[in-house]
Amino acid sequence: MKKELKPYVALCDAIAKLFYPNVEVVMHDLEAKKLVHIVNAFSKRRVGDAMISELKDLNSIKENWVGPYDKTSSEGKRLKAVSIIVRDAEEKPIGMICINYNTEPIESLFESLKGFLHVNDSAPKPSVLFSQSWREHTDETIEKYLSIKNIALSGLSSDDKKELVVFLESEGIFAIRNVVGYICSVLNVSKATIYNWLKAVRG
Protein backbone atom coordinates (compact mmCIF):
# COMPACT_ATOMS: atom_id res chain seq x y z
CA MET A 1 0.00 0.00 0.00
CA LYS A 2 1.30 3.45 -0.90
CA LYS A 3 2.15 5.47 2.19
CA GLU A 4 -0.19 8.24 1.03
CA LEU A 5 -3.11 5.81 1.38
CA LYS A 6 -2.33 4.62 4.92
CA PRO A 7 -4.03 7.58 6.68
CA TYR A 8 -7.31 6.53 5.02
CA VAL A 9 -7.31 3.08 6.64
CA ALA A 10 -8.74 4.46 9.90
CA LEU A 11 -11.42 6.34 7.95
CA CYS A 12 -12.48 3.14 6.18
CA ASP A 13 -12.61 1.27 9.49
CA ALA A 14 -14.66 4.01 11.16
CA ILE A 15 -17.26 4.16 8.37
CA ALA A 16 -17.66 0.38 8.37
CA LYS A 17 -17.98 0.30 12.16
CA LEU A 18 -20.54 3.11 12.24
CA PHE A 19 -22.84 1.44 9.69
CA TYR A 20 -22.10 -2.20 10.61
CA PRO A 21 -23.27 -4.67 9.40
CA ASN A 22 -24.74 -3.05 6.29
CA VAL A 23 -21.69 -1.29 4.85
CA GLU A 24 -18.62 -2.70 3.12
CA VAL A 25 -15.67 -0.34 2.62
CA VAL A 26 -12.98 -1.17 0.08
CA MET A 27 -9.80 0.75 -0.76
CA HIS A 28 -7.84 0.23 -3.98
CA ASP A 29 -4.32 1.27 -4.92
CA LEU A 30 -4.79 2.61 -8.46
CA GLU A 31 -1.12 2.35 -9.40
CA ALA A 32 -0.80 -1.25 -8.25
CA LYS A 33 -4.36 -1.97 -9.42
CA LYS A 34 -4.92 -4.02 -6.28
CA LEU A 35 -7.28 -4.09 -3.34
CA VAL A 36 -5.27 -2.90 -0.33
CA HIS A 37 -7.88 -2.69 2.45
CA ILE A 38 -11.38 -4.09 3.01
CA VAL A 39 -13.69 -3.91 6.02
CA ASN A 40 -16.91 -5.88 6.63
CA ALA A 41 -16.60 -7.69 3.31
CA PHE A 42 -19.84 -8.69 1.58
CA SER A 43 -17.91 -10.56 -1.09
CA LYS A 44 -15.05 -13.04 -1.03
CA ARG A 45 -12.56 -10.39 -2.06
CA ARG A 46 -9.38 -10.15 -0.04
CA VAL A 47 -6.42 -7.78 0.31
CA GLY A 48 -4.09 -8.29 -2.64
CA ASP A 49 -6.84 -9.15 -5.12
CA ALA A 50 -6.65 -7.41 -8.47
CA MET A 51 -9.22 -4.71 -9.21
CA ILE A 52 -12.34 -6.24 -10.72
CA SER A 53 -12.37 -4.02 -13.81
CA GLU A 54 -10.30 -1.42 -15.56
CA LEU A 55 -11.26 2.14 -14.72
CA LYS A 56 -11.75 4.98 -17.14
CA ASP A 57 -9.30 7.86 -17.19
CA LEU A 58 -9.79 9.28 -13.71
CA ASN A 59 -7.75 12.36 -14.58
CA SER A 60 -10.74 13.56 -16.60
CA ILE A 61 -13.00 13.47 -13.53
CA LYS A 62 -13.08 16.86 -11.80
CA GLU A 63 -15.08 15.72 -8.76
CA ASN A 64 -13.49 13.71 -5.98
CA TRP A 65 -16.33 11.21 -5.82
CA VAL A 66 -18.69 9.28 -8.08
CA GLY A 67 -22.25 8.39 -7.07
CA PRO A 68 -24.36 7.45 -5.31
CA TYR A 69 -25.15 4.70 -7.82
CA ASP A 70 -26.85 1.30 -7.73
CA LYS A 71 -24.92 -1.94 -8.07
CA THR A 72 -25.28 -5.63 -7.26
CA SER A 73 -22.77 -7.68 -5.30
CA SER A 74 -21.46 -11.03 -6.52
CA GLU A 75 -23.91 -12.62 -4.06
CA GLY A 76 -26.83 -10.75 -5.59
CA LYS A 77 -27.27 -8.14 -2.85
CA ARG A 78 -28.66 -4.78 -3.94
CA LEU A 79 -26.22 -2.04 -3.01
CA LYS A 80 -26.08 1.75 -3.06
CA ALA A 81 -22.49 2.84 -3.61
CA VAL A 82 -20.22 5.86 -3.58
CA SER A 83 -16.63 5.87 -4.84
CA ILE A 84 -14.17 8.43 -3.48
CA ILE A 85 -11.05 9.31 -5.47
CA VAL A 86 -7.92 9.81 -3.37
CA ARG A 87 -5.36 12.17 -4.90
CA ASP A 88 -1.73 12.95 -4.12
CA ALA A 89 -0.19 16.41 -3.66
CA GLU A 90 -0.13 16.87 -7.46
CA GLU A 91 -3.85 16.01 -7.71
CA LYS A 92 -3.04 12.71 -9.40
CA PRO A 93 -5.51 9.89 -8.58
CA ILE A 94 -3.65 7.28 -6.51
CA GLY A 95 -6.44 5.44 -4.74
CA MET A 96 -10.14 4.81 -4.59
CA ILE A 97 -12.37 4.15 -1.61
CA CYS A 98 -15.63 2.38 -2.41
CA ILE A 99 -18.44 2.51 0.16
CA ASN A 100 -21.09 -0.12 -0.56
CA TYR A 101 -24.34 0.05 1.41
CA ASN A 102 -26.59 -3.01 1.50
CA THR A 103 -30.07 -1.54 1.04
CA GLU A 104 -32.02 -4.80 1.32
CA PRO A 105 -32.63 -4.59 5.12
CA ILE A 106 -33.98 -1.04 4.74
CA GLU A 107 -36.14 -2.04 1.79
CA SER A 108 -37.59 -4.98 3.74
CA LEU A 109 -38.31 -2.76 6.73
CA PHE A 110 -39.98 -0.17 4.50
CA GLU A 111 -42.22 -2.81 2.91
CA SER A 112 -43.22 -4.08 6.36
CA LEU A 113 -43.98 -0.58 7.60
CA LYS A 114 -45.91 0.27 4.45
CA GLY A 115 -48.13 -2.75 4.97
CA PHE A 116 -48.55 -2.03 8.67
CA LEU A 117 -49.50 1.59 8.10
CA HIS A 118 -51.63 0.86 5.02
CA VAL A 119 -49.92 3.70 3.18
CA ASN A 120 -51.67 3.00 -0.11
CA ASP A 121 -55.08 2.88 1.59
CA SER A 122 -54.81 6.24 3.32
CA ALA A 123 -57.69 8.56 2.57
CA PRO A 124 -57.24 12.29 2.01
CA LYS A 125 -57.50 14.19 5.28
CA PRO A 126 -60.82 16.07 5.53
CA SER A 127 -60.14 19.78 5.55
CA VAL A 128 -62.97 20.37 7.99
CA LEU A 129 -61.07 18.38 10.64
CA PHE A 130 -57.55 19.57 9.92
CA SER A 131 -57.28 23.32 9.70
CA GLN A 132 -53.93 24.58 8.44
CA SER A 133 -51.90 27.40 9.81
CA TRP A 134 -51.25 30.20 7.35
CA ARG A 135 -47.56 29.22 7.26
CA GLU A 136 -48.43 25.65 6.28
CA HIS A 137 -50.77 26.91 3.58
CA THR A 138 -48.09 29.29 2.28
CA ASP A 139 -45.44 26.55 2.30
CA GLU A 140 -47.72 24.17 0.40
CA THR A 141 -48.43 26.85 -2.21
CA ILE A 142 -44.69 27.49 -2.62
CA GLU A 143 -44.11 23.73 -2.97
CA LYS A 144 -46.83 23.65 -5.63
CA TYR A 145 -44.95 26.25 -7.67
CA LEU A 146 -41.60 24.45 -7.22
CA SER A 147 -43.19 21.18 -8.32
CA ILE A 148 -44.68 22.78 -11.43
CA LYS A 149 -41.31 24.30 -12.35
CA ASN A 150 -39.35 21.22 -11.26
CA ILE A 151 -36.85 23.33 -9.34
CA ALA A 152 -35.57 23.51 -5.77
CA LEU A 153 -36.07 26.56 -3.57
CA SER A 154 -32.30 26.96 -3.27
CA GLY A 155 -32.00 27.06 -7.06
CA LEU A 156 -34.34 29.98 -7.64
CA SER A 157 -32.92 32.91 -9.57
CA SER A 158 -34.12 36.48 -9.04
CA ASP A 159 -36.49 36.11 -12.00
CA ASP A 160 -37.77 32.82 -10.57
CA LYS A 161 -38.47 34.49 -7.23
CA LYS A 162 -40.38 37.26 -8.97
CA GLU A 163 -42.40 34.69 -10.88
CA LEU A 164 -43.08 32.82 -7.62
CA VAL A 165 -44.38 36.02 -6.01
CA VAL A 166 -46.70 36.51 -8.98
CA PHE A 167 -47.88 32.92 -8.54
CA LEU A 168 -48.50 33.44 -4.82
CA GLU A 169 -50.49 36.57 -5.64
CA SER A 170 -52.65 34.60 -8.07
CA GLU A 171 -53.26 32.02 -5.34
CA GLY A 172 -54.42 34.70 -2.91
CA ILE A 173 -51.53 34.24 -0.49
CA PHE A 174 -50.92 37.96 -0.05
CA ALA A 175 -54.39 38.37 1.39
CA ILE A 176 -52.99 36.71 4.52
CA ARG A 177 -51.95 39.12 7.24
CA ASN A 178 -48.20 39.26 7.98
CA VAL A 179 -47.37 36.90 5.12
CA VAL A 180 -44.99 39.34 3.38
CA GLY A 181 -42.40 39.16 6.15
CA TYR A 182 -42.53 35.37 6.11
CA ILE A 183 -42.08 35.17 2.34
CA CYS A 184 -39.16 37.61 2.59
CA SER A 185 -37.41 35.23 4.98
CA VAL A 186 -38.13 32.21 2.76
CA LEU A 187 -36.90 33.87 -0.44
CA ASN A 188 -34.18 35.96 1.23
CA VAL A 189 -35.38 39.21 -0.33
CA SER A 190 -36.45 42.55 1.17
CA LYS A 191 -40.01 43.71 1.73
CA ALA A 192 -39.37 46.55 -0.72
CA THR A 193 -38.54 44.00 -3.41
CA ILE A 194 -41.72 42.04 -2.73
CA TYR A 195 -43.86 45.18 -2.83
CA ASN A 196 -42.23 46.34 -6.09
CA TRP A 197 -42.99 43.00 -7.71
CA LEU A 198 -46.57 43.10 -6.46
CA LYS A 199 -46.99 46.68 -7.67
CA ALA A 200 -45.95 45.62 -11.17
CA VAL A 201 -48.54 42.84 -11.11
CA ARG A 202 -51.39 44.83 -9.61
CA GLY A 203 -50.76 47.89 -11.77
GROMACS .gro file of C-alpha atoms in nm:
model
  203
    1MET     CA    1   0.000   0.000   0.000
    2LYS     CA    2   0.130   0.345  -0.090
    3LYS     CA    3   0.215   0.547   0.219
    4GLU     CA    4  -0.019   0.824   0.103
    5LEU     CA    5  -0.311   0.581   0.138
    6LYS     CA    6  -0.233   0.462   0.492
    7PRO     CA    7  -0.403   0.758   0.668
    8TYR     CA    8  -0.731   0.653   0.502
    9VAL     CA    9  -0.731   0.308   0.664
   10ALA     CA   10  -0.874   0.446   0.990
   11LEU     CA   11  -1.142   0.634   0.795
   12CYS     CA   12  -1.248   0.314   0.618
   13ASP     CA   13  -1.261   0.127   0.949
   14ALA     CA   14  -1.466   0.401   1.116
   15ILE     CA   15  -1.726   0.416   0.837
   16ALA     CA   16  -1.766   0.038   0.837
   17LYS     CA   17  -1.798   0.030   1.216
   18LEU     CA   18  -2.054   0.311   1.224
   19PHE     CA   19  -2.284   0.144   0.969
   20TYR     CA   20  -2.210  -0.220   1.061
   21PRO     CA   21  -2.327  -0.467   0.940
   22ASN     CA   22  -2.474  -0.305   0.629
   23VAL     CA   23  -2.169  -0.129   0.485
   24GLU     CA   24  -1.862  -0.270   0.312
   25VAL     CA   25  -1.567  -0.034   0.262
   26VAL     CA   26  -1.298  -0.117   0.008
   27MET     CA   27  -0.980   0.075  -0.076
   28HIS     CA   28  -0.784   0.023  -0.398
   29ASP     CA   29  -0.432   0.127  -0.492
   30LEU     CA   30  -0.479   0.261  -0.846
   31GLU     CA   31  -0.112   0.235  -0.940
   32ALA     CA   32  -0.080  -0.125  -0.825
   33LYS     CA   33  -0.436  -0.197  -0.942
   34LYS     CA   34  -0.492  -0.402  -0.628
   35LEU     CA   35  -0.728  -0.409  -0.334
   36VAL     CA   36  -0.527  -0.290  -0.033
   37HIS     CA   37  -0.788  -0.269   0.245
   38ILE     CA   38  -1.138  -0.409   0.301
   39VAL     CA   39  -1.369  -0.391   0.602
   40ASN     CA   40  -1.691  -0.588   0.663
   41ALA     CA   41  -1.660  -0.769   0.331
   42PHE     CA   42  -1.984  -0.869   0.158
   43SER     CA   43  -1.791  -1.056  -0.109
   44LYS     CA   44  -1.505  -1.304  -0.103
   45ARG     CA   45  -1.256  -1.039  -0.206
   46ARG     CA   46  -0.938  -1.015  -0.004
   47VAL     CA   47  -0.642  -0.778   0.031
   48GLY     CA   48  -0.409  -0.829  -0.264
   49ASP     CA   49  -0.684  -0.915  -0.512
   50ALA     CA   50  -0.665  -0.741  -0.847
   51MET     CA   51  -0.922  -0.471  -0.921
   52ILE     CA   52  -1.234  -0.624  -1.072
   53SER     CA   53  -1.237  -0.402  -1.381
   54GLU     CA   54  -1.030  -0.142  -1.556
   55LEU     CA   55  -1.126   0.214  -1.472
   56LYS     CA   56  -1.175   0.498  -1.714
   57ASP     CA   57  -0.930   0.786  -1.719
   58LEU     CA   58  -0.979   0.928  -1.371
   59ASN     CA   59  -0.775   1.236  -1.458
   60SER     CA   60  -1.074   1.356  -1.660
   61ILE     CA   61  -1.300   1.347  -1.353
   62LYS     CA   62  -1.308   1.686  -1.180
   63GLU     CA   63  -1.508   1.572  -0.876
   64ASN     CA   64  -1.349   1.371  -0.598
   65TRP     CA   65  -1.633   1.121  -0.582
   66VAL     CA   66  -1.869   0.928  -0.808
   67GLY     CA   67  -2.225   0.839  -0.707
   68PRO     CA   68  -2.436   0.745  -0.531
   69TYR     CA   69  -2.515   0.470  -0.782
   70ASP     CA   70  -2.685   0.130  -0.773
   71LYS     CA   71  -2.492  -0.194  -0.807
   72THR     CA   72  -2.528  -0.563  -0.726
   73SER     CA   73  -2.277  -0.768  -0.530
   74SER     CA   74  -2.146  -1.103  -0.652
   75GLU     CA   75  -2.391  -1.262  -0.406
   76GLY     CA   76  -2.683  -1.075  -0.559
   77LYS     CA   77  -2.727  -0.814  -0.285
   78ARG     CA   78  -2.866  -0.478  -0.394
   79LEU     CA   79  -2.622  -0.204  -0.301
   80LYS     CA   80  -2.608   0.175  -0.306
   81ALA     CA   81  -2.249   0.284  -0.361
   82VAL     CA   82  -2.022   0.586  -0.358
   83SER     CA   83  -1.663   0.587  -0.484
   84ILE     CA   84  -1.417   0.843  -0.348
   85ILE     CA   85  -1.105   0.931  -0.547
   86VAL     CA   86  -0.792   0.981  -0.337
   87ARG     CA   87  -0.536   1.217  -0.490
   88ASP     CA   88  -0.173   1.295  -0.412
   89ALA     CA   89  -0.019   1.641  -0.366
   90GLU     CA   90  -0.013   1.687  -0.746
   91GLU     CA   91  -0.385   1.601  -0.771
   92LYS     CA   92  -0.304   1.271  -0.940
   93PRO     CA   93  -0.551   0.989  -0.858
   94ILE     CA   94  -0.365   0.728  -0.651
   95GLY     CA   95  -0.644   0.544  -0.474
   96MET     CA   96  -1.014   0.481  -0.459
   97ILE     CA   97  -1.237   0.415  -0.161
   98CYS     CA   98  -1.563   0.238  -0.241
   99ILE     CA   99  -1.844   0.251   0.016
  100ASN     CA  100  -2.109  -0.012  -0.056
  101TYR     CA  101  -2.434   0.005   0.141
  102ASN     CA  102  -2.659  -0.301   0.150
  103THR     CA  103  -3.007  -0.154   0.104
  104GLU     CA  104  -3.202  -0.480   0.132
  105PRO     CA  105  -3.263  -0.459   0.512
  106ILE     CA  106  -3.398  -0.104   0.474
  107GLU     CA  107  -3.614  -0.204   0.179
  108SER     CA  108  -3.759  -0.498   0.374
  109LEU     CA  109  -3.831  -0.276   0.673
  110PHE     CA  110  -3.998  -0.017   0.450
  111GLU     CA  111  -4.222  -0.281   0.291
  112SER     CA  112  -4.322  -0.408   0.636
  113LEU     CA  113  -4.398  -0.058   0.760
  114LYS     CA  114  -4.591   0.027   0.445
  115GLY     CA  115  -4.813  -0.275   0.497
  116PHE     CA  116  -4.855  -0.203   0.867
  117LEU     CA  117  -4.950   0.159   0.810
  118HIS     CA  118  -5.163   0.086   0.502
  119VAL     CA  119  -4.992   0.370   0.318
  120ASN     CA  120  -5.167   0.300  -0.011
  121ASP     CA  121  -5.508   0.288   0.159
  122SER     CA  122  -5.481   0.624   0.332
  123ALA     CA  123  -5.769   0.856   0.257
  124PRO     CA  124  -5.724   1.229   0.201
  125LYS     CA  125  -5.750   1.419   0.528
  126PRO     CA  126  -6.082   1.607   0.553
  127SER     CA  127  -6.014   1.978   0.555
  128VAL     CA  128  -6.297   2.037   0.799
  129LEU     CA  129  -6.107   1.838   1.064
  130PHE     CA  130  -5.755   1.957   0.992
  131SER     CA  131  -5.728   2.332   0.970
  132GLN     CA  132  -5.393   2.458   0.844
  133SER     CA  133  -5.190   2.740   0.981
  134TRP     CA  134  -5.125   3.020   0.735
  135ARG     CA  135  -4.756   2.922   0.726
  136GLU     CA  136  -4.843   2.565   0.628
  137HIS     CA  137  -5.077   2.691   0.358
  138THR     CA  138  -4.809   2.929   0.228
  139ASP     CA  139  -4.544   2.655   0.230
  140GLU     CA  140  -4.772   2.417   0.040
  141THR     CA  141  -4.843   2.685  -0.221
  142ILE     CA  142  -4.469   2.749  -0.262
  143GLU     CA  143  -4.411   2.373  -0.297
  144LYS     CA  144  -4.683   2.365  -0.563
  145TYR     CA  145  -4.495   2.625  -0.767
  146LEU     CA  146  -4.160   2.445  -0.722
  147SER     CA  147  -4.319   2.118  -0.832
  148ILE     CA  148  -4.468   2.278  -1.143
  149LYS     CA  149  -4.131   2.430  -1.235
  150ASN     CA  150  -3.935   2.122  -1.126
  151ILE     CA  151  -3.685   2.333  -0.934
  152ALA     CA  152  -3.557   2.351  -0.577
  153LEU     CA  153  -3.607   2.656  -0.357
  154SER     CA  154  -3.230   2.696  -0.327
  155GLY     CA  155  -3.200   2.706  -0.706
  156LEU     CA  156  -3.434   2.998  -0.764
  157SER     CA  157  -3.292   3.291  -0.957
  158SER     CA  158  -3.412   3.648  -0.904
  159ASP     CA  159  -3.649   3.611  -1.200
  160ASP     CA  160  -3.777   3.282  -1.057
  161LYS     CA  161  -3.847   3.449  -0.723
  162LYS     CA  162  -4.038   3.726  -0.897
  163GLU     CA  163  -4.240   3.469  -1.088
  164LEU     CA  164  -4.308   3.282  -0.762
  165VAL     CA  165  -4.438   3.602  -0.601
  166VAL     CA  166  -4.670   3.651  -0.898
  167PHE     CA  167  -4.788   3.292  -0.854
  168LEU     CA  168  -4.850   3.344  -0.482
  169GLU     CA  169  -5.049   3.657  -0.564
  170SER     CA  170  -5.265   3.460  -0.807
  171GLU     CA  171  -5.326   3.202  -0.534
  172GLY     CA  172  -5.442   3.470  -0.291
  173ILE     CA  173  -5.153   3.424  -0.049
  174PHE     CA  174  -5.092   3.796  -0.005
  175ALA     CA  175  -5.439   3.837   0.139
  176ILE     CA  176  -5.299   3.671   0.452
  177ARG     CA  177  -5.195   3.912   0.724
  178ASN     CA  178  -4.820   3.926   0.798
  179VAL     CA  179  -4.737   3.690   0.512
  180VAL     CA  180  -4.499   3.934   0.338
  181GLY     CA  181  -4.240   3.916   0.615
  182TYR     CA  182  -4.253   3.537   0.611
  183ILE     CA  183  -4.208   3.517   0.234
  184CYS     CA  184  -3.916   3.761   0.259
  185SER     CA  185  -3.741   3.523   0.498
  186VAL     CA  186  -3.813   3.221   0.276
  187LEU     CA  187  -3.690   3.387  -0.044
  188ASN     CA  188  -3.418   3.596   0.123
  189VAL     CA  189  -3.538   3.921  -0.033
  190SER     CA  190  -3.645   4.255   0.117
  191LYS     CA  191  -4.001   4.371   0.173
  192ALA     CA  192  -3.937   4.655  -0.072
  193THR     CA  193  -3.854   4.400  -0.341
  194ILE     CA  194  -4.172   4.204  -0.273
  195TYR     CA  195  -4.386   4.518  -0.283
  196ASN     CA  196  -4.223   4.634  -0.609
  197TRP     CA  197  -4.299   4.300  -0.771
  198LEU     CA  198  -4.657   4.310  -0.646
  199LYS     CA  199  -4.699   4.668  -0.767
  200ALA     CA  200  -4.595   4.562  -1.117
  201VAL     CA  201  -4.854   4.284  -1.111
  202ARG     CA  202  -5.139   4.483  -0.961
  203GLY     CA  203  -5.076   4.789  -1.177
   0.00000   0.00000   0.00000
